[in-house]
Short mmCIF file of C-alpha atoms in Angstrom, two decimals:
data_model
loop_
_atom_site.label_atom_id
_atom_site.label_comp_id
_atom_site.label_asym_id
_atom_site.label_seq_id
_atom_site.Cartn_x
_atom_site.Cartn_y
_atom_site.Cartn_z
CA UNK U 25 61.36 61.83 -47.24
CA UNK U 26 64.86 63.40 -46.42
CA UNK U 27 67.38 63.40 -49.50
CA UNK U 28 70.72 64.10 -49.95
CA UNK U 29 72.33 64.35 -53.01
CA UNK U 30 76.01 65.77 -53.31
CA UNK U 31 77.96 65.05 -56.32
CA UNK U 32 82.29 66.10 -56.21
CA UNK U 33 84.24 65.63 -59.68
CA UNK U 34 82.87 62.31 -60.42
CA UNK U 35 81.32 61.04 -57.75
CA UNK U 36 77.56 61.14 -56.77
CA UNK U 37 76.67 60.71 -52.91
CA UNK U 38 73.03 60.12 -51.63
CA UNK U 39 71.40 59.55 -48.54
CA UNK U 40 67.66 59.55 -47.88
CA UNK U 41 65.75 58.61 -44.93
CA UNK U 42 62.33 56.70 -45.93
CA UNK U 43 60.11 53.89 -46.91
CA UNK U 44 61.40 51.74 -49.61
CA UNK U 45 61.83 48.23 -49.99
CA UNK U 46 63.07 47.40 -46.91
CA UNK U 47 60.21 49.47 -45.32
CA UNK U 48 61.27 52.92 -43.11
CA UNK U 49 64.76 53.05 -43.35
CA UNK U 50 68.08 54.72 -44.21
CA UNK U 51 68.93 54.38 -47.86
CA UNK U 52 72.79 55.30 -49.12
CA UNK U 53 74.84 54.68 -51.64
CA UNK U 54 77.83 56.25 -53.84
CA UNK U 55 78.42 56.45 -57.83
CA UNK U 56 81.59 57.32 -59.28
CA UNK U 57 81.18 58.12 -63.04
CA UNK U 58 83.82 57.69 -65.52
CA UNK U 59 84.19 61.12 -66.25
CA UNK U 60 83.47 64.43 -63.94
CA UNK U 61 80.18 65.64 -63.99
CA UNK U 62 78.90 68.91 -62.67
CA UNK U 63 78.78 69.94 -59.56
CA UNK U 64 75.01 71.34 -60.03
CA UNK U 65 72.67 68.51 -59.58
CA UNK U 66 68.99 68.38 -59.49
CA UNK U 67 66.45 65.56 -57.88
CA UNK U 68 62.58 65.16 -57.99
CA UNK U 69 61.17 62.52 -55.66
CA UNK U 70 57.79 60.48 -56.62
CA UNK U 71 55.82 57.54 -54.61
CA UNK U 72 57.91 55.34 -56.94
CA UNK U 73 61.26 56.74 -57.62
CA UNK U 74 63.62 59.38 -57.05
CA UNK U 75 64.77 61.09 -60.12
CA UNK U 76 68.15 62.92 -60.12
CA UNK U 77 69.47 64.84 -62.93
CA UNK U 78 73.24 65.42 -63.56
CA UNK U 79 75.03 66.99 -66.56
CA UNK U 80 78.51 66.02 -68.17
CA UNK U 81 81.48 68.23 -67.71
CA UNK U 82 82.07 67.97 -71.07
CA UNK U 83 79.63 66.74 -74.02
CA UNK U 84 80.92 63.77 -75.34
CA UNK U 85 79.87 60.27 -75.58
CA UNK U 86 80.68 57.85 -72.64
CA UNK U 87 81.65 54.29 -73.20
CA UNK U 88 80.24 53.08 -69.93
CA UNK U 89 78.81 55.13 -67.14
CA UNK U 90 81.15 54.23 -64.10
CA UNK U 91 84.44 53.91 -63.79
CA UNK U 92 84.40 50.04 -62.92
CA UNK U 93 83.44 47.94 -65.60
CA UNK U 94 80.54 46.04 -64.07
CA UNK U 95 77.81 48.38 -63.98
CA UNK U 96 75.94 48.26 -60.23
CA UNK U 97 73.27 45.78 -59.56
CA UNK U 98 71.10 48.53 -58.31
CA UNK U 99 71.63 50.68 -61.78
CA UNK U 100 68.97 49.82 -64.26
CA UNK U 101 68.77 51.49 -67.72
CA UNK U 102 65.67 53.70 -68.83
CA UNK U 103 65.44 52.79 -71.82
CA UNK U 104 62.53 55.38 -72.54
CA UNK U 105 65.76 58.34 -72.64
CA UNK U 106 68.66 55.92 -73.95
CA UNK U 107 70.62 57.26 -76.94
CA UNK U 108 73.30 55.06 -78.64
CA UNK U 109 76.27 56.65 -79.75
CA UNK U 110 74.61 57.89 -83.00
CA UNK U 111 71.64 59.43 -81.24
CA UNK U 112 73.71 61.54 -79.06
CA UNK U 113 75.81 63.03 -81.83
CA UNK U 114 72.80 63.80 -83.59
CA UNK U 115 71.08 65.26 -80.56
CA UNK U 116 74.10 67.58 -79.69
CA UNK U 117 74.21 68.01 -83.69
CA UNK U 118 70.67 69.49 -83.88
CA UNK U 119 71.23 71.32 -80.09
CA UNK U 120 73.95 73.22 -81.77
CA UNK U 121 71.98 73.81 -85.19
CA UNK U 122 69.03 75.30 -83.31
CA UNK U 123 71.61 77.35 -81.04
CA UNK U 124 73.15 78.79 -84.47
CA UNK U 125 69.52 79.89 -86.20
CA UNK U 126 68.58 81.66 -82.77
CA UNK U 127 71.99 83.44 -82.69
CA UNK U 128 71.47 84.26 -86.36
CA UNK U 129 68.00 85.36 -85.82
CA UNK U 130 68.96 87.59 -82.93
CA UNK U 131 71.81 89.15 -84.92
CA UNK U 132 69.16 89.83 -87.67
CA UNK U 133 66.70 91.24 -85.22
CA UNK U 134 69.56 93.41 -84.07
CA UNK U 135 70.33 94.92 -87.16
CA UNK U 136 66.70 95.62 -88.42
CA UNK U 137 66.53 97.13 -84.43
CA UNK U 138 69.48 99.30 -85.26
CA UNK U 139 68.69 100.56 -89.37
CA UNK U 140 64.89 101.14 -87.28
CA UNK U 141 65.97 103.35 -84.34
CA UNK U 142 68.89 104.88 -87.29
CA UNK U 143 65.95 105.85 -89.82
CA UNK U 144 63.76 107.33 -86.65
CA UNK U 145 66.43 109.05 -85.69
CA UNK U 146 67.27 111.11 -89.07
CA UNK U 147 63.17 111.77 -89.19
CA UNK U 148 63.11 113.29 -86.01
CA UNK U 149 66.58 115.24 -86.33
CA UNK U 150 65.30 116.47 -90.22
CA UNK U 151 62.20 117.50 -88.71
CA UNK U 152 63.90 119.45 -85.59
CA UNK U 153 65.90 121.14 -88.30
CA UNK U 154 63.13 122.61 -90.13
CA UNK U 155 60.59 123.52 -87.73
CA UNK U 156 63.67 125.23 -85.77
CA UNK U 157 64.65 127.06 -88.54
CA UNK U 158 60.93 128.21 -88.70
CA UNK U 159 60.74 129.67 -85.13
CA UNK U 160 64.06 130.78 -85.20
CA UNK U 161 63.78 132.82 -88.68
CA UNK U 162 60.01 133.75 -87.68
CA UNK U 163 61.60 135.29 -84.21
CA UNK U 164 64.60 136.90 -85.55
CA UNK U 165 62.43 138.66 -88.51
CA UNK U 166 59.56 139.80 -86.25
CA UNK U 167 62.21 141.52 -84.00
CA UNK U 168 64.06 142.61 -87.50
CA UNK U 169 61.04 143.79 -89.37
CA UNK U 170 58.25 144.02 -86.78
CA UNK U 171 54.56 143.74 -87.63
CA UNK U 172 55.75 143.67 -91.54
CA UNK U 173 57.04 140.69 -91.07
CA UNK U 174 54.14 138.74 -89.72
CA UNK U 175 52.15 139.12 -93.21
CA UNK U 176 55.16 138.18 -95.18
CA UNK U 177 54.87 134.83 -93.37
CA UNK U 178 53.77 132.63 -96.27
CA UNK U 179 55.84 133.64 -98.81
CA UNK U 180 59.31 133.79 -96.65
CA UNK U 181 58.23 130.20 -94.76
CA UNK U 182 55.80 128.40 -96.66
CA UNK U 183 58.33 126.30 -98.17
CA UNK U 184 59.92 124.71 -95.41
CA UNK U 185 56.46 124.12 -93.64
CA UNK U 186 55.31 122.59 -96.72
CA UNK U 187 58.25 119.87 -96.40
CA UNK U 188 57.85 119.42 -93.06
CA UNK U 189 54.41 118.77 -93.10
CA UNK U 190 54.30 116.52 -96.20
CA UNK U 191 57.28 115.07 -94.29
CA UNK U 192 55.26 114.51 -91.87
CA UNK U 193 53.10 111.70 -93.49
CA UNK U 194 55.41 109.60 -92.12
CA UNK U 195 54.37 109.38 -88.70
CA UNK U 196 51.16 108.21 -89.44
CA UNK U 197 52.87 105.00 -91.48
CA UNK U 198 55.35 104.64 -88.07
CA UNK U 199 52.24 104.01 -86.11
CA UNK U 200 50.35 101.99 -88.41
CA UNK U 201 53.35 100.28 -88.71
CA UNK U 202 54.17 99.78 -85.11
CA UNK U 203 57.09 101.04 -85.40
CA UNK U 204 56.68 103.60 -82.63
CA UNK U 205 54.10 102.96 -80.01
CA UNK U 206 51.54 105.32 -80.57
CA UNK U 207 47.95 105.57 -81.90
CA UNK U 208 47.46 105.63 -85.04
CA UNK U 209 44.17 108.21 -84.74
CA UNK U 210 45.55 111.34 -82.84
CA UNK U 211 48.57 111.33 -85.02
CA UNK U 212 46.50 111.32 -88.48
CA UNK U 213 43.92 113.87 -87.04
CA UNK U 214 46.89 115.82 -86.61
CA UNK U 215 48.60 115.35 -89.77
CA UNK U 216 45.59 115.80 -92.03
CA UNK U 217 44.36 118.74 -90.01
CA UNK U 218 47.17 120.68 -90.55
CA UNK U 219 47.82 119.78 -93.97
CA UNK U 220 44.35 120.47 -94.89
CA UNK U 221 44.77 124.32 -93.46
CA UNK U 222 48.41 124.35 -94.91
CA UNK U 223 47.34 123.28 -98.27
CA UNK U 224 43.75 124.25 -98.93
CA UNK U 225 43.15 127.54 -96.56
CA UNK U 226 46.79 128.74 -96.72
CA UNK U 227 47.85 127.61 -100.09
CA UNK U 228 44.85 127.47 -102.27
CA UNK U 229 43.70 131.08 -101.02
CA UNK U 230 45.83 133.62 -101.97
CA UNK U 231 43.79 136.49 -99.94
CA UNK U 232 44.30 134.54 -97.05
CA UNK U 233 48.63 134.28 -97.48
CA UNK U 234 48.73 137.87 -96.18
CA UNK U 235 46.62 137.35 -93.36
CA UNK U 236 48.09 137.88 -89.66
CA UNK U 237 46.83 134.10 -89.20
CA UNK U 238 49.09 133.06 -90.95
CA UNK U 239 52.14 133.78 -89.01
CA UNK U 240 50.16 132.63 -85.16
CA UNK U 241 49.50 129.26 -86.81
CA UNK U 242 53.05 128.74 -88.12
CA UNK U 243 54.18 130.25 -84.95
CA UNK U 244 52.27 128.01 -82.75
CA UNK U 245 53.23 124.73 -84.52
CA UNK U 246 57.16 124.89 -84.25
CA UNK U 247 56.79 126.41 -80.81
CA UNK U 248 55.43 123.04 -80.30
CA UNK U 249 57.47 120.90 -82.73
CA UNK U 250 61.23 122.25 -81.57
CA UNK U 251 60.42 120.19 -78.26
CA UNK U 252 58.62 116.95 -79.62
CA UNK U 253 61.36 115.72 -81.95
CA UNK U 254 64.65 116.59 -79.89
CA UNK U 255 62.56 114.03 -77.24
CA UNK U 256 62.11 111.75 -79.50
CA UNK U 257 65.52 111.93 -80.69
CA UNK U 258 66.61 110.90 -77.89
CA UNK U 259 64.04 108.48 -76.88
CA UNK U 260 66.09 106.58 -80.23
CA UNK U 261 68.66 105.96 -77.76
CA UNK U 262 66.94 105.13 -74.56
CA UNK U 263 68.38 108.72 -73.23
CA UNK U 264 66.55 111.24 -71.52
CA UNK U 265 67.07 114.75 -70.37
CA UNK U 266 64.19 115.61 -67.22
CA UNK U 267 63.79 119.43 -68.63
CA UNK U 268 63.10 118.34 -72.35
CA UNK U 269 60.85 115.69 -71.37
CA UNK U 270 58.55 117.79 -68.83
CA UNK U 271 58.91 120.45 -71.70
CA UNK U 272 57.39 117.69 -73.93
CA UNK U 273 54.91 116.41 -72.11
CA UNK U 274 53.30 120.14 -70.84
CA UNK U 275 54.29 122.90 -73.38
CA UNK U 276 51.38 121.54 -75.43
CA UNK U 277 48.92 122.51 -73.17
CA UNK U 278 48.69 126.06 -73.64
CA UNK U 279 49.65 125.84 -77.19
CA UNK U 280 47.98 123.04 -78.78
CA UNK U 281 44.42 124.66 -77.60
CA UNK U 282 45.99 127.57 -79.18
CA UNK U 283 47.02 126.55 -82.44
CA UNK U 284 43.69 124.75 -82.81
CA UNK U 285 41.65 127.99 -82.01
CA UNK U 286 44.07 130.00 -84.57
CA UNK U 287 43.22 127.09 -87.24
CA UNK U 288 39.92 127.95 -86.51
CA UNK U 289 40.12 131.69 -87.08
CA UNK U 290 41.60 130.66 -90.13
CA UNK U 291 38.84 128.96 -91.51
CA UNK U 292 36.47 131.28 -90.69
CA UNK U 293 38.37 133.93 -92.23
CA UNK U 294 38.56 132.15 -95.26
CA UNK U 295 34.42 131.25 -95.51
CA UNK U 296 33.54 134.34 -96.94
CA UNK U 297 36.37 134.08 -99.52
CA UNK U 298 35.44 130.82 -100.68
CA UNK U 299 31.61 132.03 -101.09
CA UNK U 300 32.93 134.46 -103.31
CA UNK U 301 35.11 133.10 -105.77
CA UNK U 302 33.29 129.43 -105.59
CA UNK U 303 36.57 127.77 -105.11
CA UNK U 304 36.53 124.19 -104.53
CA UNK U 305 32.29 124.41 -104.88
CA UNK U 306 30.96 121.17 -105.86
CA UNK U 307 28.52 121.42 -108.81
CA UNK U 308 25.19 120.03 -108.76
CA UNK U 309 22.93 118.36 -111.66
CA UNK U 310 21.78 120.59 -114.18
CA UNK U 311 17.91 120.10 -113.32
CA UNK U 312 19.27 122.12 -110.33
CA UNK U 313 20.70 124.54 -111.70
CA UNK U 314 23.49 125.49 -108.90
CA UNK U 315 26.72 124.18 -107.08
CA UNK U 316 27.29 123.68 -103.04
CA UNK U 317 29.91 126.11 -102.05
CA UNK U 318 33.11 124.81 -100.33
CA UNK U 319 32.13 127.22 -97.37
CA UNK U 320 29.41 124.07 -96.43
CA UNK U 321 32.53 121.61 -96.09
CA UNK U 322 34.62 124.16 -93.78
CA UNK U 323 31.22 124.20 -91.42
CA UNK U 324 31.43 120.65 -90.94
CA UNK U 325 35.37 121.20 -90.71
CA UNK U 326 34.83 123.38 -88.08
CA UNK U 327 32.64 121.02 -86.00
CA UNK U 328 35.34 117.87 -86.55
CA UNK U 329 38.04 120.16 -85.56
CA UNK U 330 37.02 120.78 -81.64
CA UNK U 331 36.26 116.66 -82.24
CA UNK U 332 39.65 116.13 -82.89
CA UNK U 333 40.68 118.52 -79.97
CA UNK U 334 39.00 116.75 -77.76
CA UNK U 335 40.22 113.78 -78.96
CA UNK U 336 43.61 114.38 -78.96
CA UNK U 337 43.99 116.79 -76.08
CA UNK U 338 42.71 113.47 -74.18
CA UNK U 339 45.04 111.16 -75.56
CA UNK U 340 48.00 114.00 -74.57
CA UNK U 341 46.75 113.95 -71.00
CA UNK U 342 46.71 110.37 -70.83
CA UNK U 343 50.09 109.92 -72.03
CA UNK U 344 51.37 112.95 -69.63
CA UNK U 345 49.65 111.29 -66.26
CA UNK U 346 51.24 107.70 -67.75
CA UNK U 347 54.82 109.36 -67.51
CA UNK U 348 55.06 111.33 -64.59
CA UNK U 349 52.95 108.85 -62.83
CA UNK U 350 55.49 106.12 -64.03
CA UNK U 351 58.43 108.69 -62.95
CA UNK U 352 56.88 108.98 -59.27
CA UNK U 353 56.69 104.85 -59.02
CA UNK U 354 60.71 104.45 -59.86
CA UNK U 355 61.39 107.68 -57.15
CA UNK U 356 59.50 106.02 -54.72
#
């Protein structure tokens, strides 16, 4: 079947060639509304029926549908879609009700979008503030003071790394959260790994605060650090600069292999220290007669850190191929 339908202020015109009641024929006629309609019209044709849908200019109700008082002999009510006057307020009532809550929802939305991305943004910013003044102090004072500086470490830069690493507890709620999209596992191996040789090798062990370790470790972290949060600082606002982001996404490989192989010089080092002052030990029943030194834990330690390497140096590669790989795609 061949339909027409045009519709002009308030008139509809059809034409369709077919078989109806009067077998294969031409079929025509013309409607003229009492009030415009729009011009946008839609039709859906059955076995049965053709269905055309039109829309009022204006919402309103409509005493009559034509303009000439006796309604078309051809022009039958469905009387499965009729609303009465009262009907059709309330229908346009509850249309504009329902448009109202989703406004107000989306304005919501916005706002918890905006104090989200706002509270992100101060994390990342506080965090590029600290580890920056790390590296930068650590640099200037190694070129100041030479090798004296580098077992002065601790005591001159423990402080801020202890914020910035408590700080960074956080992260590990943001994913768990969702409110950034990452996993939650390679960001808490990270967190508690470096807490644990912050707090218990580094902090615990005062014959280890001197140690040259000290300063690669802390070295090696904001060396990493002073390009991850600037990136995300600006991933807050859907902004990217190419240089920081390939920064991001490759300085880690050299240095995160590094920082985990000075962690584990670190606990090494401290083994020995723990055997002999039975720090941390864990004691055992009397009828035994003895404790388990701590040095057992950092063994196991030892074998979960090159886990978590693995683990994480994966999920870093994954992420790096995703971007660039994504990058290539929009070039192309």
């Amino acid at each position: 079947m061949n339909i027409e339908v045009r519709v002009h202020e308030r008139v509809l015109q059809f034409k369709a060639q077919g078989r109806g009641a009067k077998g294969q024929n031409e079929y025509e006629f013309s409607l003229e509304f009492l009030l415009p309609v729009k011009s946008e019209v839609s039709h859906r044709s059955t076995q049965r029926q053709v269905n055309i849908t039109l829309r009022k200019e204006q919402r309103g109700w409509w005493e009559r549908l034509t303009l000439q008082d006796r309604k078309p002999l051809f022009v039958v009510p469905d009387f499965d879609r009729w609303l009465d006057e009262s009907d059709a307020e309330m229908e346009i009532r509850e249309k504009e009700e329902k448009k109202e809550e989703m406004k107000t929802a989306r304005h919501e939305e916005r706002g918890f979008i905006s104090l989200k991305r706002g509270l992100l943004f101060a994390y990342n910013l506080v965090q590029f503030l600290g580890f920056s003044w790390i590296f930068v102090n650590m640099t200037v004072r190694l070129f100041i003071f030479g090798r004296d500086s580098v077992s002065d470490t601790f005591h001159t830069i423990s402080d801020v790394m202890f914020f910035c690493q408590i700080l960074a507890a956080v992260e590990v709620l943001n994913a768990a959260f969702g409110f950034v999209r990452t996993g939650v596992t390679p960001t808490l191996i990270q967190v508690v790994g470096r807490n644990f040789i912050l707090f218990i090798i580094f902090g615990a062990v005062e014959e280890m605060q001197h140690q040259p370790v000290v300063f690669f470790v802390f070295y090696l972290w904001s060396a990493i650090e002073i390009f991850r949060y600037p990136f995300y600082m600006l991933g807050c606002f859907n902004t990217e600069w190419k240089t920081l982001t390939w920064l991001r996404y490759t300085i880690w490989i050299p240095l995160y292999p590094l920082g985990v192989l000075a962690e584990a010089v670190a606990v090494i080092q401290s083994i020995p220290i723990f055997d002999k002052t039975k720090l941390f030990s864990i004691p055992l029943p009397k009828a035994v007669g003895t404790s388990v030194s701590f040095s057992c834990v950092l063994y196991v330690y030892l074998g979960l850190m090159f886990l978590g390497l693995f683990i994480n140096f994966r999920h870093l590669y994954k992420q790096r191929t995703k971007r660039f790989r994504t990058k290539k795609r929009k070039a192309n």
